[in-house]
Short mmCIF file of C-alpha atoms in Angstrom, two decimals:
data_model
loop_
_atom_site.label_atom_id
_atom_site.label_comp_id
_atom_site.label_asym_id
_atom_site.label_seq_id
_atom_site.Cartn_x
_atom_site.Cartn_y
_atom_site.Cartn_z
CA UNK A 1 -19.27 1.69 -19.58
CA UNK A 2 -20.85 3.76 -22.73
CA UNK A 3 -22.74 6.39 -21.74
CA UNK A 4 -25.96 4.61 -22.87
CA UNK A 5 -29.71 4.23 -21.47
CA UNK A 6 -28.89 0.73 -20.28
CA UNK A 7 -26.04 1.96 -18.05
CA UNK A 8 -28.06 5.01 -16.66
CA UNK A 9 -29.29 2.74 -13.52
CA UNK A 10 -25.42 2.39 -13.12
CA UNK A 11 -24.25 6.12 -13.41
CA UNK A 12 -27.17 6.89 -10.86
CA UNK A 13 -25.96 4.19 -8.22
CA UNK A 14 -22.27 5.50 -8.21
CA UNK A 15 -23.48 8.59 -7.90
CA UNK A 16 -25.63 7.16 -4.68
CA UNK A 17 -22.20 5.86 -3.41
CA UNK A 18 -20.14 8.47 -3.79
CA UNK A 19 -22.52 10.81 -1.97
CA UNK A 20 -23.49 8.06 1.11
CA UNK A 21 -19.70 7.14 1.27
CA UNK A 22 -18.79 11.33 1.83
CA UNK A 23 -21.67 11.55 4.16
CA UNK A 24 -20.86 8.33 6.61
CA UNK A 25 -16.85 8.81 6.07
CA UNK A 26 -16.64 12.80 5.77
CA UNK A 27 -14.75 13.58 8.90
CA UNK A 28 -12.49 11.00 8.25
CA UNK A 29 -12.30 12.02 5.23
CA UNK A 30 -11.94 15.41 5.52
CA UNK A 31 -9.30 14.46 8.50
CA UNK A 32 -6.70 13.01 5.68
CA UNK A 33 -7.20 15.65 3.07
CA UNK A 34 -5.93 18.09 6.46
CA UNK A 35 -2.88 15.80 5.87
CA UNK A 36 -2.25 16.33 2.28
CA UNK A 37 -1.20 20.00 3.66
CA UNK A 38 2.02 18.57 5.46
CA UNK A 39 4.93 17.93 2.89
CA UNK A 40 5.62 14.66 3.60
CA UNK A 41 1.77 13.43 2.27
CA UNK A 42 1.72 16.72 -0.06
CA UNK A 43 1.08 13.84 -3.02
CA UNK A 44 -2.02 12.28 -1.53
CA UNK A 45 -3.97 14.75 -3.69
CA UNK A 46 -2.36 13.12 -6.96
CA UNK A 47 -2.68 9.75 -5.77
CA UNK A 48 -7.09 9.72 -6.27
CA UNK A 49 -6.99 10.99 -9.18
CA UNK A 50 -4.49 8.45 -10.85
CA UNK A 51 -6.33 5.69 -9.38
CA UNK A 52 -9.33 7.34 -11.01
CA UNK A 53 -7.78 7.60 -14.15
CA UNK A 54 -6.92 4.06 -14.17
CA UNK A 55 -10.31 2.41 -13.54
CA UNK A 56 -11.59 5.04 -16.50
CA UNK A 57 -9.27 4.08 -18.53
CA UNK A 58 -10.56 0.85 -18.18
CA UNK A 59 -14.19 1.10 -18.40
CA UNK A 60 -14.98 -1.52 -21.27
CA UNK A 61 -13.37 -3.88 -19.44
CA UNK A 62 -15.11 -3.35 -16.68
CA UNK A 63 -18.69 -2.80 -18.69
CA UNK A 64 -18.00 -7.07 -19.40
CA UNK A 65 -18.08 -7.78 -16.20
CA UNK A 66 -21.24 -5.74 -14.93
CA UNK A 67 -23.00 -8.94 -14.14
CA UNK A 68 -20.52 -10.69 -12.20
CA UNK A 69 -21.13 -9.51 -8.89
CA UNK A 70 -20.13 -11.92 -5.93
CA UNK A 71 -22.11 -12.35 -2.72
CA UNK A 72 -18.81 -12.08 -1.00
CA UNK A 73 -18.45 -8.32 -1.75
CA UNK A 74 -21.33 -8.16 0.63
CA UNK A 75 -19.47 -9.65 3.25
CA UNK A 76 -16.66 -7.57 3.04
CA UNK A 77 -18.87 -3.85 2.32
CA UNK A 78 -20.22 -5.05 5.54
CA UNK A 79 -17.15 -5.82 7.75
CA UNK A 80 -15.80 -2.70 6.42
CA UNK A 81 -19.31 -0.39 7.40
CA UNK A 82 -18.60 -2.70 10.98
CA UNK A 83 -14.69 -1.46 11.12
CA UNK A 84 -15.88 2.47 9.95
CA UNK A 85 -18.26 2.13 12.91
CA UNK A 86 -16.29 1.31 15.59
CA UNK A 87 -13.66 3.58 14.31
CA UNK A 88 -16.22 6.65 14.02
CA UNK A 89 -17.40 5.37 17.68
CA UNK A 90 -13.72 5.43 19.26
CA UNK A 91 -12.76 8.77 16.98
CA UNK A 92 -9.69 7.27 15.42
CA UNK A 93 -9.62 8.35 11.87
CA UNK A 94 -6.68 6.04 10.09
CA UNK A 95 -9.67 3.06 11.88
CA UNK A 96 -11.94 5.06 9.39
CA UNK A 97 -10.21 5.63 6.39
CA UNK A 98 -8.72 2.24 5.87
CA UNK A 99 -12.36 0.67 6.19
CA UNK A 100 -13.34 3.04 3.66
CA UNK A 101 -11.14 1.47 1.47
CA UNK A 102 -12.00 -1.86 2.52
CA UNK A 103 -16.03 -1.05 1.51
CA UNK A 104 -14.51 0.52 -1.91
CA UNK A 105 -12.98 -2.99 -2.38
CA UNK A 106 -16.05 -5.24 -1.24
CA UNK A 107 -17.98 -2.72 -3.92
CA UNK A 108 -16.26 -3.54 -6.67
CA UNK A 109 -16.36 -6.66 -5.78
CA UNK A 110 -19.84 -7.10 -5.62
CA UNK A 111 -20.89 -5.43 -8.69
CA UNK A 112 -17.76 -7.39 -10.98
CA UNK A 113 -17.32 -10.40 -9.04
CA UNK A 114 -13.51 -11.71 -8.41
CA UNK A 115 -12.60 -12.08 -12.26
CA UNK A 116 -13.92 -8.73 -12.72
CA UNK A 117 -13.24 -7.34 -9.68
CA UNK A 118 -8.81 -8.16 -10.12
CA UNK A 119 -9.11 -6.01 -13.12
CA UNK A 120 -8.86 -3.46 -10.62
CA UNK A 121 -6.36 -4.39 -7.80
CA UNK A 122 -4.12 -1.63 -8.84
CA UNK A 123 -6.11 1.30 -8.49
CA UNK A 124 -7.63 0.26 -5.64
CA UNK A 125 -4.46 -0.97 -3.92
CA UNK A 126 -2.69 2.37 -4.86
CA UNK A 127 -5.42 4.13 -2.92
CA UNK A 128 -3.47 2.99 0.65
CA UNK A 129 -0.55 5.50 -0.50
CA UNK A 130 -3.22 8.24 0.22
CA UNK A 131 -3.62 7.11 3.78
CA UNK A 132 -0.84 8.55 6.20
CA UNK A 133 0.85 6.54 9.14
CA UNK A 134 -0.70 6.15 12.13
CA UNK A 135 0.70 8.36 14.62
CA UNK A 136 3.09 5.89 16.19
CA UNK A 137 4.55 4.59 13.55
CA UNK A 138 5.31 7.72 11.96
CA UNK A 139 7.44 8.69 14.92
CA UNK A 140 9.35 5.62 15.52
CA UNK A 141 10.00 5.57 11.59
CA UNK A 142 10.99 9.52 11.59
CA UNK A 143 13.41 8.36 14.89
CA UNK A 144 15.00 6.14 13.54
CA UNK A 145 15.66 7.97 10.00
CA UNK A 146 16.98 10.79 11.10
CA UNK A 147 19.03 8.91 13.74
CA UNK A 148 20.18 6.23 10.01
CA UNK A 149 20.78 9.54 7.70
CA UNK A 150 23.23 11.55 10.64
CA UNK A 151 25.21 8.81 10.73
CA UNK A 152 25.91 7.78 6.90
CA UNK A 153 25.66 12.20 6.19
CA UNK A 154 28.91 12.21 9.25
CA UNK A 155 30.77 9.77 6.75
CA UNK A 156 30.58 11.79 3.73
CA UNK A 157 31.67 14.54 5.41
CA UNK A 158 34.84 12.57 7.18
CA UNK A 159 35.46 11.74 3.21
CA UNK A 160 36.34 15.61 2.32
CA UNK A 161 38.49 15.12 5.70
CA UNK A 162 36.35 17.21 7.54
CA UNK A 163 36.85 17.05 11.06
CA UNK A 164 33.10 16.04 12.52
CA UNK A 165 31.67 14.46 16.01
CA UNK A 166 28.01 12.96 15.76
CA UNK A 167 25.90 12.86 19.35
CA UNK A 168 22.93 10.74 18.13
CA UNK A 169 21.35 13.05 15.32
CA UNK A 170 23.28 16.12 16.13
CA UNK A 171 26.40 16.76 14.13
CA UNK A 172 28.96 19.16 15.62
CA UNK A 173 31.37 20.83 13.28
CA UNK A 174 32.83 22.76 15.54
CA UNK A 175 31.40 26.48 14.51
CA UNK A 176 28.05 25.01 14.04
CA UNK A 177 25.73 21.75 14.93
CA UNK A 178 23.38 20.86 12.56
CA UNK A 179 20.56 19.38 13.89
CA UNK A 180 19.01 16.40 12.03
CA UNK A 181 15.16 17.05 12.95
CA UNK A 182 12.15 15.43 11.80
CA UNK A 183 11.66 17.67 8.59
CA UNK A 184 15.55 16.19 7.25
CA UNK A 185 14.24 13.00 8.83
CA UNK A 186 13.56 11.77 4.81
CA UNK A 187 9.73 10.98 5.25
CA UNK A 188 9.61 13.88 2.83
CA UNK A 189 10.73 12.18 0.21
CA UNK A 190 10.32 8.39 1.48
CA UNK A 191 5.86 8.58 1.13
CA UNK A 192 6.18 9.98 -2.67
CA UNK A 193 8.49 8.13 -3.64
CA UNK A 194 7.37 5.22 -2.02
CA UNK A 195 4.18 5.84 -3.81
CA UNK A 196 5.54 6.54 -7.00
CA UNK A 197 7.58 3.17 -6.95
CA UNK A 198 4.22 1.31 -7.27
CA UNK A 199 3.28 3.27 -10.04
CA UNK A 200 6.90 2.27 -12.03
CA UNK A 201 6.30 -1.18 -10.42
CA UNK A 202 3.39 -1.41 -12.92
CA UNK A 203 4.31 0.39 -15.37
CA UNK A 204 7.47 -1.68 -15.86
CA UNK A 205 6.39 -4.67 -18.18
CA UNK A 206 8.95 -7.44 -16.55
CA UNK A 207 9.49 -10.33 -14.20
CA UNK A 208 7.72 -10.15 -11.03
CA UNK A 209 10.65 -9.79 -8.61
CA UNK A 210 12.33 -7.18 -11.01
CA UNK A 211 9.31 -4.91 -10.03
CA UNK A 212 9.47 -6.25 -6.50
CA UNK A 213 13.16 -5.24 -6.48
CA UNK A 214 12.19 -0.93 -8.13
CA UNK A 215 9.35 -0.80 -5.07
CA UNK A 216 11.40 -2.19 -2.14
CA UNK A 217 14.74 -0.29 -3.05
CA UNK A 218 12.82 3.61 -3.00
CA UNK A 219 13.55 2.92 1.28
CA UNK A 220 17.35 2.68 0.36
CA UNK A 221 17.44 5.16 -2.22
CA UNK A 222 15.62 7.79 -0.38
CA UNK A 223 18.05 6.65 2.84
CA UNK A 224 20.99 6.95 1.12
CA UNK A 225 20.36 10.47 -0.91
CA UNK A 226 19.05 12.10 2.20
CA UNK A 227 22.44 11.34 3.81
CA UNK A 228 24.18 12.41 0.71
CA UNK A 229 22.23 15.89 1.24
CA UNK A 230 22.90 16.31 5.26
CA UNK A 231 26.33 15.27 4.37
CA UNK A 232 26.26 18.20 0.93
CA UNK A 233 25.18 20.48 4.01
CA UNK A 234 27.83 19.67 6.20
CA UNK A 235 30.66 20.26 3.57
CA UNK A 236 28.93 23.89 2.24
CA UNK A 237 28.45 25.08 5.64
CA UNK A 238 32.52 24.44 6.39
CA UNK A 239 33.16 25.94 3.27
CA UNK A 240 30.72 28.76 2.81
CA UNK A 241 29.44 29.49 6.45
CA UNK A 242 25.91 28.59 8.08
CA UNK A 243 23.64 30.13 5.42
CA UNK A 244 24.30 27.29 3.59
CA UNK A 245 22.23 25.37 5.86
CA UNK A 246 19.14 27.87 6.07
CA UNK A 247 16.79 29.46 4.15
CA UNK A 248 16.29 28.97 -0.10
CA UNK A 249 19.08 26.90 -0.89
CA UNK A 250 17.87 24.69 2.05
CA UNK A 251 15.36 24.30 0.68
CA UNK A 252 16.10 23.98 -2.84
CA UNK A 253 18.71 21.20 -2.48
CA UNK A 254 15.25 19.35 -1.24
CA UNK A 255 14.25 18.93 -4.43
CA UNK A 256 17.56 18.33 -6.03
CA UNK A 257 17.67 15.32 -4.07
CA UNK A 258 14.33 14.17 -4.57
CA UNK A 259 14.69 14.45 -8.28
CA UNK A 260 17.90 12.29 -7.46
CA UNK A 261 15.67 10.25 -6.06
CA UNK A 262 13.81 9.39 -9.60
CA UNK A 263 16.89 9.76 -11.77
CA UNK A 264 18.24 6.44 -9.68
CA UNK A 265 15.42 4.20 -9.81
CA UNK A 266 14.74 4.70 -13.54
CA UNK A 267 18.43 4.19 -14.00
CA UNK A 268 17.78 1.42 -11.53
CA UNK A 269 15.41 -0.23 -14.40
CA UNK A 270 17.26 1.17 -16.90
CA UNK A 271 20.17 -1.32 -15.65
CA UNK A 272 17.68 -4.25 -14.99
CA UNK A 273 16.47 -4.01 -18.57
CA UNK A 274 19.98 -3.63 -19.71
CA UNK A 275 21.80 -6.39 -17.87
CA UNK A 276 18.51 -9.49 -17.48
CA UNK A 277 16.40 -8.60 -20.61
CA UNK A 278 18.97 -8.71 -23.51
CA UNK A 279 17.53 -7.37 -26.79
CA UNK A 280 14.82 -5.39 -25.40
CA UNK A 281 14.75 -1.38 -25.30
CA UNK A 282 13.85 0.27 -21.85
CA UNK A 283 11.25 2.17 -24.02
CA UNK A 284 9.59 -1.21 -24.64
CA UNK A 285 9.42 -1.85 -21.25
CA UNK A 286 8.37 0.46 -19.55
CA UNK A 287 5.04 1.64 -21.16
CA UNK A 288 2.53 4.23 -19.19
CA UNK A 289 -0.64 3.21 -20.10
CA UNK A 290 -3.80 2.45 -17.44
CA UNK A 291 -5.08 0.52 -20.33
CA UNK A 292 -5.51 -3.79 -19.19
CA UNK A 293 -3.05 -5.66 -21.66
CA UNK A 294 -3.24 -9.49 -22.42
CA UNK A 295 -0.84 -10.06 -19.72
CA UNK A 296 -3.46 -8.76 -16.76
CA UNK A 297 -5.12 -11.87 -17.81
CA UNK A 298 -8.36 -13.17 -20.00
CA UNK A 299 -11.52 -11.31 -19.89
CA UNK A 300 -14.38 -13.67 -19.29
CA UNK A 301 -17.64 -14.55 -17.15
CA UNK A 302 -17.10 -16.42 -13.87
CA UNK A 303 -18.15 -19.79 -13.66
CA UNK A 304 -22.38 -20.58 -13.04
CA UNK A 305 -22.64 -16.75 -12.79
CA UNK A 306 -25.87 -15.52 -15.23
CA UNK A 307 -27.46 -12.64 -16.55
CA UNK A 308 -30.13 -13.91 -13.52
CA UNK A 309 -27.61 -12.43 -11.38
CA UNK A 310 -29.00 -8.46 -12.16
CA UNK A 311 -31.93 -5.91 -11.78
CA UNK A 312 -31.61 -2.96 -13.99
CA UNK A 313 -28.62 -4.08 -15.75
CA UNK A 314 -26.96 -3.94 -11.70
CA UNK A 315 -25.79 -7.22 -9.87
CA UNK A 316 -28.01 -8.24 -6.97
CA UNK A 317 -24.99 -8.39 -5.07
CA UNK A 318 -24.29 -4.78 -5.78
CA UNK A 319 -28.21 -3.62 -4.74
CA UNK A 320 -27.76 -5.08 -1.60
CA UNK A 321 -24.29 -3.19 -0.89
CA UNK A 322 -25.46 -0.09 -1.93
CA UNK A 323 -28.64 -0.67 0.70
CA UNK A 324 -26.43 -1.38 3.41
CA UNK A 325 -24.55 2.33 2.81
CA UNK A 326 -27.97 3.74 3.08
CA UNK A 327 -28.96 1.97 6.20
CA UNK A 328 -25.73 2.82 7.31
CA UNK A 329 -26.05 6.57 7.05
CA UNK A 330 -28.57 7.49 9.53
CA UNK A 331 -26.67 5.70 11.97
CA UNK A 332 -23.27 7.17 11.15
CA UNK A 333 -24.91 10.56 11.19
CA UNK A 334 -26.60 9.45 15.25
CA UNK A 335 -22.90 9.16 16.13
CA UNK A 336 -21.91 12.59 15.21
CA UNK A 337 -18.42 13.56 16.20
CA UNK A 338 -17.77 12.02 19.51
CA UNK A 339 -15.88 13.78 22.27
CA UNK A 340 -13.22 12.70 25.08
CA UNK A 341 -14.72 12.60 28.46
CA UNK A 342 -12.09 13.98 30.20
CA UNK A 343 -12.34 13.19 33.78
CA UNK A 344 -11.65 15.97 36.89
CA UNK A 345 -7.54 16.23 37.71
CA UNK A 346 -5.03 18.38 38.96
CA UNK A 347 -2.88 20.28 37.59
CA UNK A 348 0.86 19.56 37.20
CA UNK A 349 1.63 22.84 38.71
CA UNK A 350 -0.05 22.13 42.20
CA UNK A 351 2.25 18.67 41.92
CA UNK A 352 4.10 18.56 45.23
CA UNK A 353 8.05 19.57 45.16
CA UNK A 354 8.23 18.27 49.08
CA UNK A 355 7.15 14.36 49.85
CA UNK A 356 8.56 13.11 53.03
CA UNK A 357 12.21 13.16 52.28
CA UNK A 358 12.35 14.24 49.12
CA UNK A 359 12.48 17.54 48.08
CA UNK A 360 12.02 18.65 44.17
CA UNK A 361 12.90 21.57 42.06
CA UNK A 362 10.76 22.24 38.95
CA UNK A 363 13.33 22.75 36.00
CA UNK A 364 10.77 23.14 33.32
CA UNK A 365 11.18 22.49 29.68
CA UNK A 366 11.76 24.39 26.62
CA UNK A 367 9.36 25.99 24.66
CA UNK A 368 11.14 24.29 21.25
CA UNK A 369 9.78 20.65 23.00
CA UNK A 370 6.42 21.55 24.52
CA UNK A 371 5.19 22.50 20.92
CA UNK A 372 7.22 19.53 19.51
CA UNK A 373 5.27 17.18 22.32
CA UNK A 374 1.79 18.58 22.09
CA UNK A 375 0.67 17.26 25.72
CA UNK A 376 -1.68 19.19 27.57
CA UNK A 377 -0.04 19.04 31.14
CA UNK A 378 3.66 18.70 31.76
CA UNK A 379 6.03 18.40 35.13
CA UNK A 380 9.86 18.23 34.88
CA UNK A 381 11.46 17.97 38.35
CA UNK A 382 14.72 17.18 40.45
CA UNK A 383 14.15 15.26 43.24
CA UNK A 384 16.98 15.16 46.30
CA UNK A 385 16.54 12.73 48.89
CA UNK A 386 17.89 14.63 52.35
CA UNK A 387 21.58 15.76 51.26
CA UNK A 388 22.06 13.60 48.35
CA UNK A 389 23.75 15.41 45.26
CA UNK A 390 22.39 13.46 42.09
CA UNK A 391 19.00 13.91 42.02
CA UNK A 392 15.66 11.83 40.63
CA UNK A 393 14.63 13.89 36.98
CA UNK A 394 11.07 13.31 37.23
CA UNK A 395 8.85 13.68 34.12
CA UNK A 396 5.36 13.13 33.04
CA UNK A 397 3.57 14.31 30.20
CA UNK A 398 -0.37 14.46 30.03
CA UNK A 399 -2.72 14.29 27.26
CA UNK A 400 -6.01 14.78 27.77
CA UNK A 401 -7.19 13.05 24.16
CA UNK A 402 -4.46 11.28 21.54
CA UNK A 403 -6.81 10.44 18.83
CA UNK A 404 -5.97 13.48 16.74
CA UNK A 405 -2.23 12.65 16.84
CA UNK A 406 -1.10 13.66 20.08
CA UNK A 407 0.64 10.70 21.32
CA UNK A 408 3.19 9.84 23.80
CA UNK A 409 6.62 9.50 22.98
CA UNK A 410 8.10 6.34 23.06
CA UNK A 411 11.46 6.89 25.35
CA UNK A 412 12.45 4.04 23.42
CA UNK A 413 13.17 6.10 19.98
CA UNK A 414 13.65 9.21 21.74
CA UNK A 415 16.27 8.63 23.72
CA UNK A 416 18.55 7.24 20.45
CA UNK A 417 18.60 11.03 19.03
CA UNK A 418 20.03 12.22 21.85
CA UNK A 419 23.13 10.60 21.53
CA UNK A 420 22.30 7.82 24.08
CA UNK A 421 22.91 4.35 23.53
CA UNK A 422 20.46 2.02 25.24
CA UNK A 423 21.65 -0.88 27.28
CA UNK A 424 19.74 -4.06 28.58
CA UNK A 425 16.20 -3.41 27.96
CA UNK A 426 13.78 -5.28 30.11
CA UNK A 427 10.97 -4.75 32.89
CA UNK A 428 10.91 -4.56 36.47
CA UNK A 429 8.36 -5.36 39.10
CA UNK A 430 8.27 -2.44 41.85
CA UNK A 431 8.19 -3.24 45.52
CA UNK A 432 4.47 -4.05 46.67
CA UNK A 433 3.52 -1.21 44.68
CA UNK A 434 -0.25 -1.58 43.04
CA UNK A 435 -1.64 -0.22 39.88
CA UNK A 436 -5.83 1.18 40.53
CA UNK A 437 -6.74 -2.53 39.44
CA UNK A 438 -4.79 -4.32 41.68
CA UNK A 439 -1.98 -4.98 39.51
CA UNK A 440 1.62 -5.03 40.51
CA UNK A 441 3.39 -1.82 39.37
CA UNK A 442 6.28 -2.74 36.67
CA UNK A 443 8.01 -0.44 34.01
CA UNK A 444 10.47 -0.44 31.60
CA UNK A 445 13.74 -0.35 33.08
CA UNK A 446 17.32 0.36 30.65
CA UNK A 447 20.89 1.96 31.15
CA UNK A 448 21.75 4.38 28.57
CA UNK A 449 25.06 5.72 28.28
CA UNK A 450 27.09 8.44 26.35
CA UNK A 451 30.57 8.65 26.26
CA UNK A 452 31.55 8.20 30.32
CA UNK A 453 28.08 9.37 31.01
CA UNK A 454 25.92 6.82 32.15
CA UNK A 455 22.31 6.97 33.62
CA UNK A 456 19.20 4.36 34.60
CA UNK A 457 15.80 5.46 33.32
CA UNK A 458 12.38 3.87 34.10
CA UNK A 459 9.49 4.39 32.12
CA UNK A 460 5.93 3.16 31.36
CA UNK A 461 2.66 4.43 30.09
CA UNK A 462 -0.20 5.88 32.74
CA UNK A 463 -3.25 5.09 30.73
CA UNK A 464 -6.70 5.13 31.73
CA UNK A 465 -5.62 3.18 35.81
CA UNK A 466 -3.49 0.83 33.22
CA UNK A 467 0.15 0.57 33.43
CA UNK A 468 1.80 -0.10 30.38
CA UNK A 469 5.51 -1.27 28.80
CA UNK A 470 4.34 -2.16 25.77
CA UNK A 471 4.19 0.80 22.88
CA UNK A 472 2.22 -1.16 20.47
CA UNK A 473 -0.19 -2.11 23.71
CA UNK A 474 -0.73 0.87 24.24
CA UNK A 475 -2.68 1.82 20.91
CA UNK A 476 -4.09 -1.24 21.44
CA UNK A 477 -5.88 0.37 24.40
CA UNK A 478 -6.11 3.43 23.40
CA UNK A 479 -8.74 2.31 20.52
CA UNK A 480 -10.97 -0.24 22.82
CA UNK A 481 -10.87 2.49 26.04
CA UNK A 482 -11.96 5.45 22.96
CA UNK A 483 -14.13 2.99 21.82
CA UNK A 484 -15.92 1.80 25.06
CA UNK A 485 -15.16 4.36 27.44
CA UNK A 486 -15.03 7.66 24.83
CA UNK A 487 -11.36 7.94 26.52
CA UNK A 488 -7.95 8.46 25.48
CA UNK A 489 -6.51 10.46 28.04
CA UNK A 490 -2.98 9.10 29.95
CA UNK A 491 0.50 10.02 30.30
CA UNK A 492 3.75 8.90 29.87
CA UNK A 493 5.71 8.54 33.12
CA UNK A 494 9.72 8.66 33.23
CA UNK A 495 12.37 8.31 35.75
CA UNK A 496 16.32 8.76 35.37
CA UNK A 497 19.10 8.65 37.79
CA UNK A 498 22.44 9.13 36.77
CA UNK A 499 24.92 6.62 37.22
CA UNK A 500 28.64 7.86 38.11
CA UNK A 501 31.79 5.99 37.62
CA UNK A 502 32.13 3.08 39.66
CA UNK A 503 28.54 3.15 41.21
CA UNK A 504 26.31 0.71 41.74
CA UNK A 505 23.77 -0.10 40.20
CA UNK A 506 21.38 -2.30 42.33
CA UNK A 507 22.14 0.92 45.25
CA UNK A 508 20.24 2.80 42.26
CA UNK A 509 17.04 0.34 41.90
CA UNK A 510 16.82 0.90 45.11
CA UNK A 511 16.88 4.49 44.85
CA UNK A 512 14.26 4.74 42.37
CA UNK A 513 12.48 2.56 43.92
CA UNK A 514 12.19 4.48 47.28
CA UNK A 515 11.12 7.73 45.30
CA UNK A 516 8.72 5.47 43.54
CA UNK A 517 7.16 4.75 47.15
CA UNK A 518 6.26 8.39 47.20
CA UNK A 519 5.66 9.65 44.12
CA UNK A 520 3.50 6.71 42.48
CA UNK A 521 0.08 7.31 44.94
CA UNK A 522 0.42 10.64 44.57
CA UNK A 523 -0.11 10.72 40.48
CA UNK A 524 -3.11 9.00 40.71
CA UNK A 525 -4.51 12.97 41.31
CA UNK A 526 -3.06 13.74 37.83
CA UNK A 527 -3.06 10.79 35.93
CA UNK A 528 -6.68 9.51 36.86
CA UNK A 529 -7.50 5.48 36.67
#
């Protein structure tokens, strides 16, 4: 793509496309940039810059395919616009962000055709690393990494003959308790390291399986190195005091560990060259060069495509794709920002503490948990029946909107973080109780244990009249209802009953069912259908 009058139409069209995409996807792109302010996504600013560098470095190659446009690219652009508009209607930015990437691929295909677009596969695929994970996947991944890192970290501490006790993600050193919170899960290393590993795999001129290993091992490298960091903090606290786990030193250790992750990644590539590529030097195999080399394929035109496929030097499919963006722009503007409909409901501050033979005590929640869970309303109460000394703990977290990162946290992910082991996990139908849609009430049931303590747990997601037990199905209905009803409100409902040693689980189930027969009909006023 040389600067010439012949290519002026291309430059004008690219500027037009950039403006159109900027307007159509403005909310989604701004939301994505907002996530980049968080430490685990701070590398996001570099992703589009690196991608653009790859494309610009290969402009001469791309220039040879400007009359190879494929009509299949128009189909991809159309599909991306449909998905993007659905995401806009539902106000779910992650859907719109992936639609944005789909359209970029469609545009490259409509401009360059299949043979030309394949030369841009890497910079386009690399853009996926700039999109933040959906919130529910982020929470689940974070919870699992916290547990794994805590367990390995404790092993490291014990290697130094230090007495330590692990309870979930809390490491008890006696004089101090280290809590492996979300910030210490390793995601601050994992996201930038995976994007860097993908980049290294591209520059690594080796066999495909070796490149795949480089990328895939970024996860175990992150877990192991983060666990070593947690173990190191525990050792330093044991010998030099609790200030070793706080302030500048704590943050500095994070940078050191990340640089260590990069060192392990390069060492891994060096070892593969040494053992599997004899006679080669690492500098001959790892080449930082964005320009396409012969190994990436041969240049040439698609079969059956001629110069008649262009107008003003631009392929006809590409012109049609640009026209589609122009048509969709006013529709996107008309949609604007769709605010969620918030149905009328009672606040949990008025939830009855006396229902039939059941009497409750509001026990509240610590502010640090309220800040972390980000709900709009909640209740935590212990309900006793007559003179029974073992209460049913009743917890409901209500969210008026779940489209901007705040959503119900699954107990299945949170309970292990508190040190509880999950036993048999089943679904249970509760007597003759039915939902607002006339369906039977079915809840998740499990018995959890921590040492000698056991608890019976029921929970479900109550979302716009539906009772849902599957966390992933919750996300599907969240999208569908946002699209069709402009609603993303909903709640997590959880009941917990302690099981003293020797207690009968069947009797505990009867007690939970008895409480549900009283409390479930009352919930409709606080969690509207």
